[in-house]
Structure formats: structure tokens, C-alpha cells
CSV table of C-alpha atoms in Angstrom, one decimal:
chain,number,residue,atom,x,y,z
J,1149,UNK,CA,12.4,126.1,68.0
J,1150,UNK,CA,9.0,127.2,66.3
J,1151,UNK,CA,9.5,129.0,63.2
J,1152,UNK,CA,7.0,130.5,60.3
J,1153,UNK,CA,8.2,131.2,57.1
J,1154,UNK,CA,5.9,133.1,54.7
J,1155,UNK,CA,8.9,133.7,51.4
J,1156,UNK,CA,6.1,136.0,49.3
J,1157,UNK,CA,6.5,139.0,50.6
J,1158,UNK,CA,4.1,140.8,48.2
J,1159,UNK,CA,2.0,139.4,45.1
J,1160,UNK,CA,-0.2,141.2,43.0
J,1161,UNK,CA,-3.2,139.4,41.0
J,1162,UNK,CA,-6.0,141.1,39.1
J,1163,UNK,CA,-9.4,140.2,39.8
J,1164,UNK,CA,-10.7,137.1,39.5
J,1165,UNK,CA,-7.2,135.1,39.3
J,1166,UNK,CA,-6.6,132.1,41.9
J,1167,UNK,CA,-3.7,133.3,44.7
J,1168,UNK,CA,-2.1,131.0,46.6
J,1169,UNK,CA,-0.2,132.2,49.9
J,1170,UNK,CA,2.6,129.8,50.7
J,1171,UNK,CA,3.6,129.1,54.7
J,1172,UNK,CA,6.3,126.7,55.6
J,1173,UNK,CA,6.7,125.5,59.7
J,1174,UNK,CA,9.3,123.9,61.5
J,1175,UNK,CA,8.3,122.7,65.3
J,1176,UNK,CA,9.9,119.6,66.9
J,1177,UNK,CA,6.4,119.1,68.2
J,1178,UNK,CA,3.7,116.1,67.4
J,1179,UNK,CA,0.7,118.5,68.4
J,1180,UNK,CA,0.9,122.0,66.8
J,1181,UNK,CA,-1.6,124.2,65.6
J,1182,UNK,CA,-1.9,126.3,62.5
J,1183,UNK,CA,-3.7,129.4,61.8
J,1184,UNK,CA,-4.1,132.0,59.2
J,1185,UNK,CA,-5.1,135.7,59.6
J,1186,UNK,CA,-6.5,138.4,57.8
J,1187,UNK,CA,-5.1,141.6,58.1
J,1188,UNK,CA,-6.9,144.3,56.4
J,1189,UNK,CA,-5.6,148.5,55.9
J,1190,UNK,CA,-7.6,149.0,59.0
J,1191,UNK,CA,-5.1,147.0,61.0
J,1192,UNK,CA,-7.1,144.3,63.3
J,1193,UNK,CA,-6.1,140.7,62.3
J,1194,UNK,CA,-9.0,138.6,61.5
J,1195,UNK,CA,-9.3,134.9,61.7
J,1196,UNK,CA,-9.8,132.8,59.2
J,1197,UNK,CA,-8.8,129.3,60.2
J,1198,UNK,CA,-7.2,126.8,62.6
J,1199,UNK,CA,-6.1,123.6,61.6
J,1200,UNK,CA,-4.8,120.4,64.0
J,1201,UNK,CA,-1.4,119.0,63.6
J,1202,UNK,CA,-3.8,115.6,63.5
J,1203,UNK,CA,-6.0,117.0,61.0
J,1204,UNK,CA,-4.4,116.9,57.6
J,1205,UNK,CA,-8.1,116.9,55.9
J,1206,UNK,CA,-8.0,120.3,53.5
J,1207,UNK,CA,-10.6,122.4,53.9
J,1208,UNK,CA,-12.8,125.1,51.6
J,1209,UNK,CA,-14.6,128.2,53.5
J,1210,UNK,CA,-16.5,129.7,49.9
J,1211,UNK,CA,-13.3,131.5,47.5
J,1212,UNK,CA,-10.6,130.3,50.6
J,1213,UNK,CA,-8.8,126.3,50.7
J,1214,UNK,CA,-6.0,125.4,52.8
J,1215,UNK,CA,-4.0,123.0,51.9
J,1216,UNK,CA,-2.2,121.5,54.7
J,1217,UNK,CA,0.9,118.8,54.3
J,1218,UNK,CA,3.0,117.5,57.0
J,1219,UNK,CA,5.3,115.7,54.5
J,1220,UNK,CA,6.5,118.9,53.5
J,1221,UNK,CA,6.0,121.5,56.6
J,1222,UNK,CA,3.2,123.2,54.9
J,1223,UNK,CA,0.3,125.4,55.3
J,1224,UNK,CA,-0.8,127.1,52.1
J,1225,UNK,CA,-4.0,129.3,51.2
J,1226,UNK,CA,-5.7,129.7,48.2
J,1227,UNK,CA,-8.3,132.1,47.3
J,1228,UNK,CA,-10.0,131.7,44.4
J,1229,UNK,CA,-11.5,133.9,41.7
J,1230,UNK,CA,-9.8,136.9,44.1
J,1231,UNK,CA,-11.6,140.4,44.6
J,1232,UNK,CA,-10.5,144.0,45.5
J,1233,UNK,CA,-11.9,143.0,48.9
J,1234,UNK,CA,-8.9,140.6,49.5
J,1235,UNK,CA,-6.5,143.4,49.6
J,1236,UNK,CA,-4.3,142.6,52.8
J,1237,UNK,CA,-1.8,141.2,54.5
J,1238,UNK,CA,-2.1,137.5,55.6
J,1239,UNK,CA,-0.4,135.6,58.2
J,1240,UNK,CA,0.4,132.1,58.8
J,1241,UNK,CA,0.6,131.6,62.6
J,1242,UNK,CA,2.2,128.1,64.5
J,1243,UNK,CA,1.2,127.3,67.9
J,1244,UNK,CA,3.0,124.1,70.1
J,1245,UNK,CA,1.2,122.4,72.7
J,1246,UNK,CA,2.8,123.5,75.9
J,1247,UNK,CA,1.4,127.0,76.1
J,1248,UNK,CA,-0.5,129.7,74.1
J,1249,UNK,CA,2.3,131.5,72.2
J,1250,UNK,CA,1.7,132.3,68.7
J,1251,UNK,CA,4.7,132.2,66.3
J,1252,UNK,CA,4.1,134.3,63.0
J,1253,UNK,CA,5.4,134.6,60.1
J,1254,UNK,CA,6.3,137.9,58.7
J,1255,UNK,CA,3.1,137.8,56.3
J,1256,UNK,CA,2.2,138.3,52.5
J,1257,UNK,CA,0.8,141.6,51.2
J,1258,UNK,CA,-1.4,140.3,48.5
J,1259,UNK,CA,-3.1,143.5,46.4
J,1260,UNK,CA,-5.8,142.5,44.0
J,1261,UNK,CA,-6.2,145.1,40.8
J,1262,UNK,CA,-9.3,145.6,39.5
C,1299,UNK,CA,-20.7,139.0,71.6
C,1300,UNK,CA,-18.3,142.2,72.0
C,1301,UNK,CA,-14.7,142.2,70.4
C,1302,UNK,CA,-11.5,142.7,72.2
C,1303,UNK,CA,-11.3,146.3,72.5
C,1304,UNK,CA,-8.6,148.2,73.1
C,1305,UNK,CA,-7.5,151.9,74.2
C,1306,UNK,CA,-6.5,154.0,73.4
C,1307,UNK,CA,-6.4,154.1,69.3
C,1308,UNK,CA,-3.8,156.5,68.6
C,1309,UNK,CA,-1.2,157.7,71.3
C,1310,UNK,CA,1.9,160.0,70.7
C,1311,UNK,CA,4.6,159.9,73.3
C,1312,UNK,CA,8.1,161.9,74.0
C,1313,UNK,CA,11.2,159.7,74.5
C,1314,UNK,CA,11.8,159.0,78.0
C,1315,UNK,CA,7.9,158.7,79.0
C,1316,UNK,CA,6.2,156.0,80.4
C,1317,UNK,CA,2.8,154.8,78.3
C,1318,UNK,CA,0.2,152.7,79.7
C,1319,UNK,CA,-2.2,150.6,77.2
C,1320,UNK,CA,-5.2,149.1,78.1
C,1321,UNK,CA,-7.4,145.7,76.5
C,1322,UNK,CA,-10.7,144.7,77.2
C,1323,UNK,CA,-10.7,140.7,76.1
C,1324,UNK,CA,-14.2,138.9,74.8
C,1325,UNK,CA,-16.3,138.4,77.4
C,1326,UNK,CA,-15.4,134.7,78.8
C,1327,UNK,CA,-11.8,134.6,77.7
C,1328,UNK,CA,-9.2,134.3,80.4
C,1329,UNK,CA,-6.3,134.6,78.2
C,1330,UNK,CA,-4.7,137.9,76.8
C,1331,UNK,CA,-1.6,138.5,74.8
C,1332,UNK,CA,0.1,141.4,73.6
C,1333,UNK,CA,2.1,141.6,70.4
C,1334,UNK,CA,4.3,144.6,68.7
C,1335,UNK,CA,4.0,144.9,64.9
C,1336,UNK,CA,6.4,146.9,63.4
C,1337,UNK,CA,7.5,147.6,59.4
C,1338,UNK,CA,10.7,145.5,60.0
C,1339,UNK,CA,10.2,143.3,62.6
C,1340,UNK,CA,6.6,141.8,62.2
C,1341,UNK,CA,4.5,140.4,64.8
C,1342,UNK,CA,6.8,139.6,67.8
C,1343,UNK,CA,5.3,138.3,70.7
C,1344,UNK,CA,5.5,140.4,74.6
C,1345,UNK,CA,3.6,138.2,77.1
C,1346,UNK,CA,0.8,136.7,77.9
C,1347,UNK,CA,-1.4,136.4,80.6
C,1348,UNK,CA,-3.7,133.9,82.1
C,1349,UNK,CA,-6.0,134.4,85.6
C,1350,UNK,CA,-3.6,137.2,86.4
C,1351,UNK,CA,-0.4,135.5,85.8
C,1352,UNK,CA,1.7,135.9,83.6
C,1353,UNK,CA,2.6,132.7,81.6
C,1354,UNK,CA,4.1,133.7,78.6
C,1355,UNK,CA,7.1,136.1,77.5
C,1356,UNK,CA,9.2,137.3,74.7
C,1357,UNK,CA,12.4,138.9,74.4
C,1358,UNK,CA,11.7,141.8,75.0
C,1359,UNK,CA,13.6,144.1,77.9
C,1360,UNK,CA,12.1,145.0,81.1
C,1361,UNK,CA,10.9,148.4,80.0
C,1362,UNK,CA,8.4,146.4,79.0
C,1363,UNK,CA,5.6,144.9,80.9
C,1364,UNK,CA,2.2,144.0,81.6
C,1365,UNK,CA,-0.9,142.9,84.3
C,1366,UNK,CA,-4.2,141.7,84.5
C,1367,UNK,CA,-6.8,142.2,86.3
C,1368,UNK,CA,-9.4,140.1,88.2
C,1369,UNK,CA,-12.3,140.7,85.3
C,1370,UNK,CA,-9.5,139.3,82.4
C,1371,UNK,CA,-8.7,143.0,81.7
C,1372,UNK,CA,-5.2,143.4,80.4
C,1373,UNK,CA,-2.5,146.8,80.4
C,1374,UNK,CA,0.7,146.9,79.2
C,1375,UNK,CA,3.3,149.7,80.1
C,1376,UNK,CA,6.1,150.8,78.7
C,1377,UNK,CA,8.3,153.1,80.2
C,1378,UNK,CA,11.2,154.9,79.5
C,1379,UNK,CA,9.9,155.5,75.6
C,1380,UNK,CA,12.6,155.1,72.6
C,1381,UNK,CA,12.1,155.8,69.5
C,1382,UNK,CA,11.8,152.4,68.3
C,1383,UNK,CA,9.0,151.8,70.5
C,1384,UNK,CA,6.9,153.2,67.8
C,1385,UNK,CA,4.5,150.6,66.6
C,1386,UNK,CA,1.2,149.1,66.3
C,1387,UNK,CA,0.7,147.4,69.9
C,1388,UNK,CA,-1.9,144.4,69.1
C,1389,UNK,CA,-4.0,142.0,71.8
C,1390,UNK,CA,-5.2,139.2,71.3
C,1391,UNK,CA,-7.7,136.9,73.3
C,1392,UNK,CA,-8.7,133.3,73.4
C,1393,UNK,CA,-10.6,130.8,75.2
C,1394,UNK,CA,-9.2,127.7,75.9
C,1395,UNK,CA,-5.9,128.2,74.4
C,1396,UNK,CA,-7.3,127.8,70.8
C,1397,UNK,CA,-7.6,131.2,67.7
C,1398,UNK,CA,-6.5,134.2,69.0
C,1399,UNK,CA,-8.9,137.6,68.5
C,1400,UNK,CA,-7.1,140.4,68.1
C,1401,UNK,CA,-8.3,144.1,68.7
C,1402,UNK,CA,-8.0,146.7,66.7
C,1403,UNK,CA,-4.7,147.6,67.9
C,1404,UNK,CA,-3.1,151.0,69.6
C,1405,UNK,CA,-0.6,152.6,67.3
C,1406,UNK,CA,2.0,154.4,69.4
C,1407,UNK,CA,4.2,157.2,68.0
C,1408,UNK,CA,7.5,157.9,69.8
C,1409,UNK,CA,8.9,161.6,68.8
């Protein structure tokens, strides 16, 4: 069975400190896909990035890096020199390869203090 | 290009009514899914829907269900309203099974 575990339930940083959002999956499946969203007060999830079960190459968007590792089930986020702006709840998201359901996990509520 | 839109925003409901939602996918995308968020529960998963069909389910009772429509328009209805049906009713689109966009989401209050 797909499962998403995101253990921070809440974390707050104050301003400009590095955050790191931890995601653990567990899928029997040799094609998966990862995702993270965005989900701001205002309630619509935003995406922010997919990554390939065959892609373990990190990647950096500006202040965000994901660090992915299939040695350990992992799927972190990192946002660096964090802003008020980054106030929201993020999710880690698995999908398999056999149809289009989304597994997520139950999200971090990350509030930045300026 | 326009974003999954959904309607309506805000609903309020008595128990024992039916409630129909509607979503409006991105123009192109043939595949909707619908997803209840909820305080203690998260993000769980209804169905999904591809061309009309339904492809995709969760475990969710048959009070709940959904359709789509020729043009990739989605509605989901719910009838027979309990209070725990109270919750933030999200859909989500996507093209060739890849990211999901989500709408803004219809927040339904069950009194």
C-alpha cells in the first residue's frame, strides 16, 4: 500500500532561517512519482514540484531544494533564508504508476515570524 | 490559460440534504479528481474521473458520488448531508496523468 508520512506537524522559524520539511514514502512500486504542494490561508494547493522515482538528481527552484533519497524513502524540502510569505501548509504527495491517485500526507504547517 | 475553477465557494447545508458541487478543469485536461480535506482527516481521496468514466475511488460510502461531462466538466453530489460532511471539497486536474491543479476549493458547512 502507498503511504505519506509527513511527522512535523507544525514548525515555526523566524525570518530568514533555513526550514526543512521532512516526507517519508513507502510504495512497493519501481515507478512512483513525488510531489510537493503549497497550501496557503486562502486554501488552493499550489504546485511546486514533481520528481520521478528514476530521477534521484536534487533540485533548487530560487529559496526551495528537494532532496530526494531512495535509500531512505525520502522526499525532503528545504527553503532557505525563509519569509513571512512562506506561511502555509505543505504537502508531500506519492503517486504509483497504475492510475492517477494521489496519496498525501497529512502536511506541515510551517509559520515564519518576522 | 484559466485555472480549475470551482462552484460554488461557500455552501451551507441542513443534515439530510443533498448538495451538488461543480469543477471546471484547465482547458485540455481530461482528468478530474475530487478530494475532502478536513481538520482531522487530511486530504483523502473520493474519485476520479477520466473521458467520463470513472477510474478512480476511495473509501468513501455511496452518499457520495460524482460525473463528468463530455467538455471534462466535473460534479460531485452528496446526498443525505451529516454533519461530518463538513469540509473543504478540493478538485484537482491534470493532463496526462502527471501534477495535479487544484481549485480553489468549495467549503461545505453541514448544520
Amino acid at each position: 500500500a502507498q503511504k505519506v508520512t509527513q511527522a512535523q506537524t507544525e514548525i515555526s522559524v523566524v525570518e530568514k532561517e533555513d526550514v526543512t520539511l521532512d516526507c517519508v514514502y513507502e510504495t512497493r512500486d519501481t515507478t512512483y512519482y513525488l510531489f510537493w504542494y503549497k497550501q496557503p490561508p486562502s486554501g488552493e494547493l499550489v504546485f511546486l514540484i514533481r520528481r520521478n522515482s528514476f530521477d534521484e538528481q536534487n533540485e533548487i527552484s530560487g529559496r526551495y531544494s528537494w532532496n530526494f533519497q531512495k535509500s531512505t524513502s525520502s522526499f525532503n524540502f528545504t527553503i532557505t533564508a525563509s519569509q513571512v510569505v512562506d506561511s502555509a501548509v505543505y504537502f508531500c504527495a506519492l503517486k504509483d504508476n497504475t492510475g492517477n491517485q494521489f496519496y498525501f500526507g497529512t502536511g506541515t504547517s510551517l509559520t515564519v515570524i518576522p | 490559460k484559466a485555472g480549475v475553477t470551482q462552484t460554488p465557494r461557500y455552501l451551507i447545508k441542513t443534515r439530510g440534504q443533498q448538495v451538488t458541487l461543480s469543477c471546471s478543469p484547465i482547458s485540455g485536461h481530461r482528468s478530474v479528481s475530487w478530494y475532502q480535506q478536513t481538520p482531522g482527516q487530511g486530504l483523502q481521496f473520493l474519485f476520479e474521473y477520466f473521458s467520463e468514466t470513472q477510474r478512480n475511488k476511495g473509501n468513501f460510502p455511496g452518499r457520495f458520488s460524482g460525473r463528468q461531462f463530455s467538455n471534462s466538466r466535473s460534479e460531485m453530489n452528496v446526498s443525505t448531508l451529516e454533519l461530518g460532511d463538513s469540509a473543504l471539497y478540493l478538485c484537482a486536474s491534470s493532463s496526462q496523468g502527471f501534477e495535479q491543479y487544484f481549485g480553489p476549493g468549495t467549503r461545505l458547512t453541514v448544520t
